[in-house]
Coordinates of C-alpha atoms in Angstrom, one line a residue:
M1 CA 126.5 47.6 48.2
R2 CA 127.4 44.0 47.2
A3 CA 130.1 44.0 49.9
L4 CA 127.6 45.1 52.5
W5 CA 125.2 42.3 51.6
I6 CA 128.0 39.8 51.9
I7 CA 128.9 41.1 55.4
L8 CA 125.2 41.0 56.5
L9 CA 124.9 37.5 55.1
L10 CA 127.9 36.3 57.0
C11 CA 126.7 37.9 60.2
W12 CA 123.3 36.3 59.8
S13 CA 124.9 32.9 59.0
G14 CA 127.0 33.2 62.2
W15 CA 124.0 34.1 64.3
A16 CA 122.0 31.2 62.8
A17 CA 124.7 28.7 63.5
A18 CA 125.0 29.9 67.1
A19 CA 121.2 29.8 67.7
P20 CA 120.4 26.9 70.1
V21 CA 118.4 24.0 68.9
V22 CA 115.0 23.9 70.6
V23 CA 114.1 20.6 72.3
H24 CA 110.6 19.9 73.6
Y25 CA 109.7 18.2 76.9
P26 CA 106.1 17.2 77.9
R27 CA 103.9 19.2 80.2
V28 CA 103.3 16.2 82.4
E29 CA 100.2 16.1 84.7
G30 CA 100.9 15.9 88.5
D31 CA 100.9 17.6 91.8
G32 CA 103.7 19.7 93.3
A33 CA 107.3 20.3 92.4
Q34 CA 108.3 17.0 90.9
G35 CA 107.7 18.3 87.3
D36 CA 109.2 21.6 88.2
Y37 CA 112.4 20.0 89.4
G38 CA 112.8 17.9 86.2
I39 CA 112.4 21.0 84.1
A40 CA 114.9 23.0 86.2
L41 CA 117.4 20.1 86.0
L42 CA 116.9 19.9 82.2
H43 CA 117.7 23.6 81.8
L44 CA 120.7 23.3 84.1
A45 CA 122.1 20.3 82.2
L46 CA 121.7 22.0 78.8
E47 CA 123.3 25.2 80.2
K48 CA 126.3 23.2 81.6
A49 CA 126.6 21.4 78.3
G50 CA 127.4 24.6 76.5
G51 CA 124.0 26.1 75.5
Q52 CA 123.7 24.5 72.0
Y53 CA 120.2 23.3 73.0
R54 CA 117.3 25.2 74.6
A55 CA 114.3 23.5 76.2
E56 CA 110.7 24.4 75.8
A57 CA 107.5 22.8 77.1
S58 CA 105.1 21.1 74.7
A59 CA 102.1 23.1 73.7
T60 CA 99.7 20.8 75.6
G61 CA 99.9 18.5 78.6
M62 CA 100.1 14.8 78.3
Q63 CA 100.2 11.7 80.4
Q64 CA 103.5 9.8 80.8
N65 CA 102.7 7.0 78.4
R66 CA 101.6 9.3 75.6
A67 CA 104.8 11.3 76.1
L68 CA 106.9 8.2 75.7
V69 CA 105.0 7.1 72.6
E70 CA 105.6 10.6 71.1
L71 CA 109.3 10.5 72.0
Q72 CA 109.7 7.0 70.4
S73 CA 107.9 8.1 67.2
G74 CA 110.6 10.7 66.5
K75 CA 108.0 13.1 65.0
G76 CA 109.7 16.0 66.7
R77 CA 106.8 17.0 69.1
I78 CA 108.7 15.6 72.1
D79 CA 112.5 15.4 72.3
V80 CA 113.3 14.5 75.9
V81 CA 111.3 12.9 78.8
G82 CA 112.4 12.5 82.4
T83 CA 110.9 9.4 83.8
M84 CA 111.5 6.2 85.7
T85 CA 113.6 3.6 83.9
S86 CA 112.9 -0.1 83.1
A87 CA 114.7 -2.6 80.8
E88 CA 111.8 -2.2 78.3
R89 CA 112.1 1.6 78.2
E90 CA 115.9 1.4 77.8
T91 CA 115.3 -0.9 74.8
R92 CA 112.9 1.5 73.1
L93 CA 114.6 4.8 74.0
L94 CA 118.0 6.1 74.6
P95 CA 118.7 6.7 78.4
V96 CA 121.1 9.1 80.0
R97 CA 122.1 7.0 82.9
I98 CA 122.4 9.6 85.6
P99 CA 119.5 9.3 88.2
L100 CA 117.7 12.7 88.2
T101 CA 116.4 12.4 91.7
R102 CA 119.4 10.3 93.0
G103 CA 117.1 7.3 93.3
L104 CA 114.8 9.1 95.7
I105 CA 111.9 8.0 93.5
G106 CA 112.4 4.5 94.8
W107 CA 111.9 5.6 98.4
R108 CA 108.1 5.1 98.9
I109 CA 105.8 6.1 101.7
A110 CA 102.1 5.5 101.8
L111 CA 99.3 7.9 101.0
L112 CA 96.3 6.8 103.1
R113 CA 92.7 7.9 103.7
A114 CA 92.5 10.2 106.7
D115 CA 90.2 7.7 108.5
H116 CA 92.8 4.9 108.0
K117 CA 95.8 6.9 109.1
Q118 CA 96.9 4.1 111.5
L119 CA 96.6 1.4 108.9
L120 CA 100.4 0.6 108.8
E121 CA 101.2 1.2 112.4
S122 CA 101.8 -2.5 113.1
V123 CA 103.8 -3.3 109.9
R124 CA 107.2 -4.7 110.6
G125 CA 108.0 -6.3 107.3
L126 CA 106.8 -7.2 103.8
D127 CA 104.5 -9.9 104.9
D128 CA 102.5 -7.4 106.9
L129 CA 101.8 -5.4 103.7
L130 CA 100.4 -8.4 101.7
P131 CA 96.8 -8.1 102.8
Y132 CA 96.5 -4.5 101.5
T133 CA 95.9 -3.4 97.9
A134 CA 98.2 -0.7 96.6
G135 CA 97.4 1.7 93.8
Q136 CA 99.7 2.8 91.0
G137 CA 99.5 4.2 87.5
Q138 CA 98.9 1.4 85.0
D139 CA 101.9 2.4 82.8
W140 CA 104.4 2.8 85.7
P141 CA 107.2 0.3 86.2
D142 CA 106.3 0.3 89.9
V143 CA 103.4 -2.0 89.2
Q144 CA 105.7 -4.8 88.2
I145 CA 108.2 -4.0 90.9
L146 CA 105.6 -4.3 93.7
R147 CA 103.9 -7.3 92.2
H148 CA 107.3 -9.1 91.9
S149 CA 107.5 -9.0 95.8
G150 CA 104.0 -10.4 96.1
L151 CA 102.1 -7.1 96.7
T152 CA 98.6 -6.7 95.3
V153 CA 98.4 -3.7 93.0
Q154 CA 95.3 -2.1 91.4
P155 CA 96.4 0.0 88.4
A156 CA 94.8 3.4 87.7
A157 CA 94.2 4.2 84.1
V158 CA 94.8 7.9 84.7
Y159 CA 97.1 9.4 87.4
S160 CA 94.4 11.6 88.9
T161 CA 92.0 8.7 89.4
M162 CA 94.4 7.0 91.8
F163 CA 93.4 9.5 94.5
G164 CA 89.7 8.9 93.9
M165 CA 90.2 5.2 94.1
L166 CA 92.0 5.6 97.4
N167 CA 89.3 7.9 98.8
A168 CA 86.6 5.5 97.7
G169 CA 88.2 2.5 99.3
R170 CA 89.0 0.6 96.1
I171 CA 92.6 0.6 97.2
D172 CA 94.1 0.7 100.7
W173 CA 97.2 2.7 100.1
A174 CA 99.3 4.4 97.4
P175 CA 103.1 4.0 97.7
R176 CA 104.4 7.4 96.6
S177 CA 108.0 8.7 96.4
V178 CA 109.3 11.0 99.1
N179 CA 109.6 13.7 96.5
E180 CA 105.9 13.4 95.5
V181 CA 103.8 12.4 98.5
W182 CA 103.7 15.7 100.4
A183 CA 102.5 17.8 97.5
E184 CA 99.9 15.2 96.7
A185 CA 98.6 15.1 100.2
A186 CA 98.4 18.9 100.2
H187 CA 96.3 18.8 97.0
H188 CA 94.0 16.0 98.5
P189 CA 93.1 17.0 102.0
E190 CA 91.0 13.9 102.5
L191 CA 94.3 11.9 102.4
V192 CA 97.2 11.7 104.8
V193 CA 100.9 10.6 104.7
D194 CA 101.7 7.4 106.7
P195 CA 104.3 8.1 109.4
Y196 CA 105.4 4.5 110.0
V197 CA 106.8 2.7 107.0
V198 CA 109.1 3.3 104.0
L199 CA 109.6 1.0 101.1
R200 CA 112.9 1.2 99.2
Y201 CA 113.7 -0.3 95.9
P202 CA 116.7 0.6 93.7
T203 CA 115.5 2.5 90.7
A204 CA 116.2 5.7 88.8
D205 CA 114.5 8.3 86.7
Y206 CA 116.6 9.3 83.7
F207 CA 116.3 11.7 80.8
F208 CA 115.3 9.6 77.8
V209 CA 115.7 10.7 74.1
N210 CA 114.9 9.1 70.8
R211 CA 117.4 6.5 69.9
N212 CA 118.2 8.4 66.7
N213 CA 119.3 11.5 68.7
P214 CA 122.6 10.5 70.4
A215 CA 123.9 14.0 70.1
L216 CA 121.2 15.3 72.5
A217 CA 121.8 12.3 74.9
E218 CA 125.5 13.2 75.0
A219 CA 124.9 16.8 75.6
L220 CA 122.6 15.9 78.5
R221 CA 125.1 13.5 79.9
R222 CA 127.9 16.0 79.6
G223 CA 125.8 18.7 81.3
L224 CA 124.7 16.5 84.2
E225 CA 128.3 15.4 84.8
A226 CA 129.4 19.0 84.9
A227 CA 126.6 19.9 87.3
L228 CA 127.6 16.9 89.5
A229 CA 131.2 18.0 89.5
D230 CA 130.6 21.7 90.5
G231 CA 127.9 20.9 93.1
S232 CA 125.0 22.6 91.3
F233 CA 123.2 19.3 90.8
E234 CA 123.1 18.6 94.5
R235 CA 122.2 22.2 95.4
L236 CA 119.2 22.0 93.0
F237 CA 118.2 18.6 94.5
H238 CA 118.2 20.0 98.0
T239 CA 116.4 23.2 97.0
Y240 CA 113.5 21.2 95.7
Y241 CA 113.5 18.1 98.0
G242 CA 115.5 18.9 101.2
A243 CA 112.3 19.9 103.1
Q244 CA 110.5 16.7 102.0
I245 CA 113.4 14.5 103.0
R246 CA 113.6 16.1 106.4
Q247 CA 109.8 15.8 106.8
A248 CA 109.8 12.1 105.9
R249 CA 112.0 11.2 108.9
L250 CA 113.2 8.2 107.0
D251 CA 115.6 7.0 109.7
K252 CA 112.6 6.7 112.1
R253 CA 110.5 4.5 109.9
V254 CA 110.4 0.7 109.4
L255 CA 112.5 0.2 106.3
I256 CA 111.4 -2.5 103.9
N257 CA 113.8 -3.2 101.0
L258 CA 112.4 -4.6 97.8
P259 CA 114.3 -5.9 94.7
N260 CA 113.8 -4.4 91.3
P261 CA 113.7 -7.0 88.5
L262 CA 113.4 -4.2 85.9
L263 CA 117.0 -2.8 86.3
T264 CA 119.5 -3.4 83.5
P265 CA 123.1 -4.3 84.1
E266 CA 124.1 -0.8 82.9
T267 CA 122.4 0.8 85.9
P268 CA 125.3 2.8 87.6
L269 CA 124.8 1.4 91.0
Q270 CA 128.5 1.3 91.6
R271 CA 128.7 5.1 91.4
K272 CA 127.7 5.8 95.0
E273 CA 127.7 9.6 94.6
L274 CA 124.7 9.3 92.3
W275 CA 122.4 7.7 94.9
F276 CA 120.6 9.0 98.0
T277 CA 121.1 6.9 101.2
L278 CA 120.2 7.3 104.8
D279 CA 123.8 8.4 105.4
D280 CA 123.0 11.5 103.3
L281 CA 120.5 12.7 105.9
K282 CA 123.2 14.6 107.8
R283 CA 124.0 16.6 104.6
V284 CA 120.5 17.7 103.9
P285 CA 120.3 21.5 104.7

């Protein structure tokens, strides 16, 4: 009997050691597939890293700023957040410097009121945008990026109120990323997507973890690199965003490039394979 208990104990110990560690990500509010893509990529990265971690959503939804505060606190309720980077965020948290949406989050087209759908038709450069007030979430790095180029920005305290502000005329336009704007327009039929202009600033959304959890950061980095190497990263990207990229017709728009003062020197801009460019349009299925 004693030998049997020893065998059972060893088997249980082996199972326990092999059980993946659960990491929690936030249920972030938003429209469309942006959050779904981040979750799918998180699961892919952890799978490619060897399966020692397993991701689960937090019990309740939370806005981005709260999720980042929870992550920094290290209390265990949130273990990883996928969000846009800034120098300040990279100081407080540990980034995995592989752009989750290949920099597509920095390709911005305007969400407009339906009765102002021609608002940007005559825009030919940055100066033509200066008279208009843009809306962004108050805790988004985009606020500082846009203001750095002289654009007027009215922050929204809550993501969902930005659309009400636009519909009420408190802002003129909302620069939204190519991978967000179509779903947002579908959820707000009183709004339309501008067909004329695209802003582009270099930026990335990364997976961030608590600075005391370098093992998780390394697993995510290893898994993302493996997914890049075998093509599964790009396939997932195109599955979620190929249709939006085609619909945006980026090569037919007035392109306005803006600098990003919030990038750190560690941003992997030299790794061209990590970033979406207009040259990639011919590879979009």
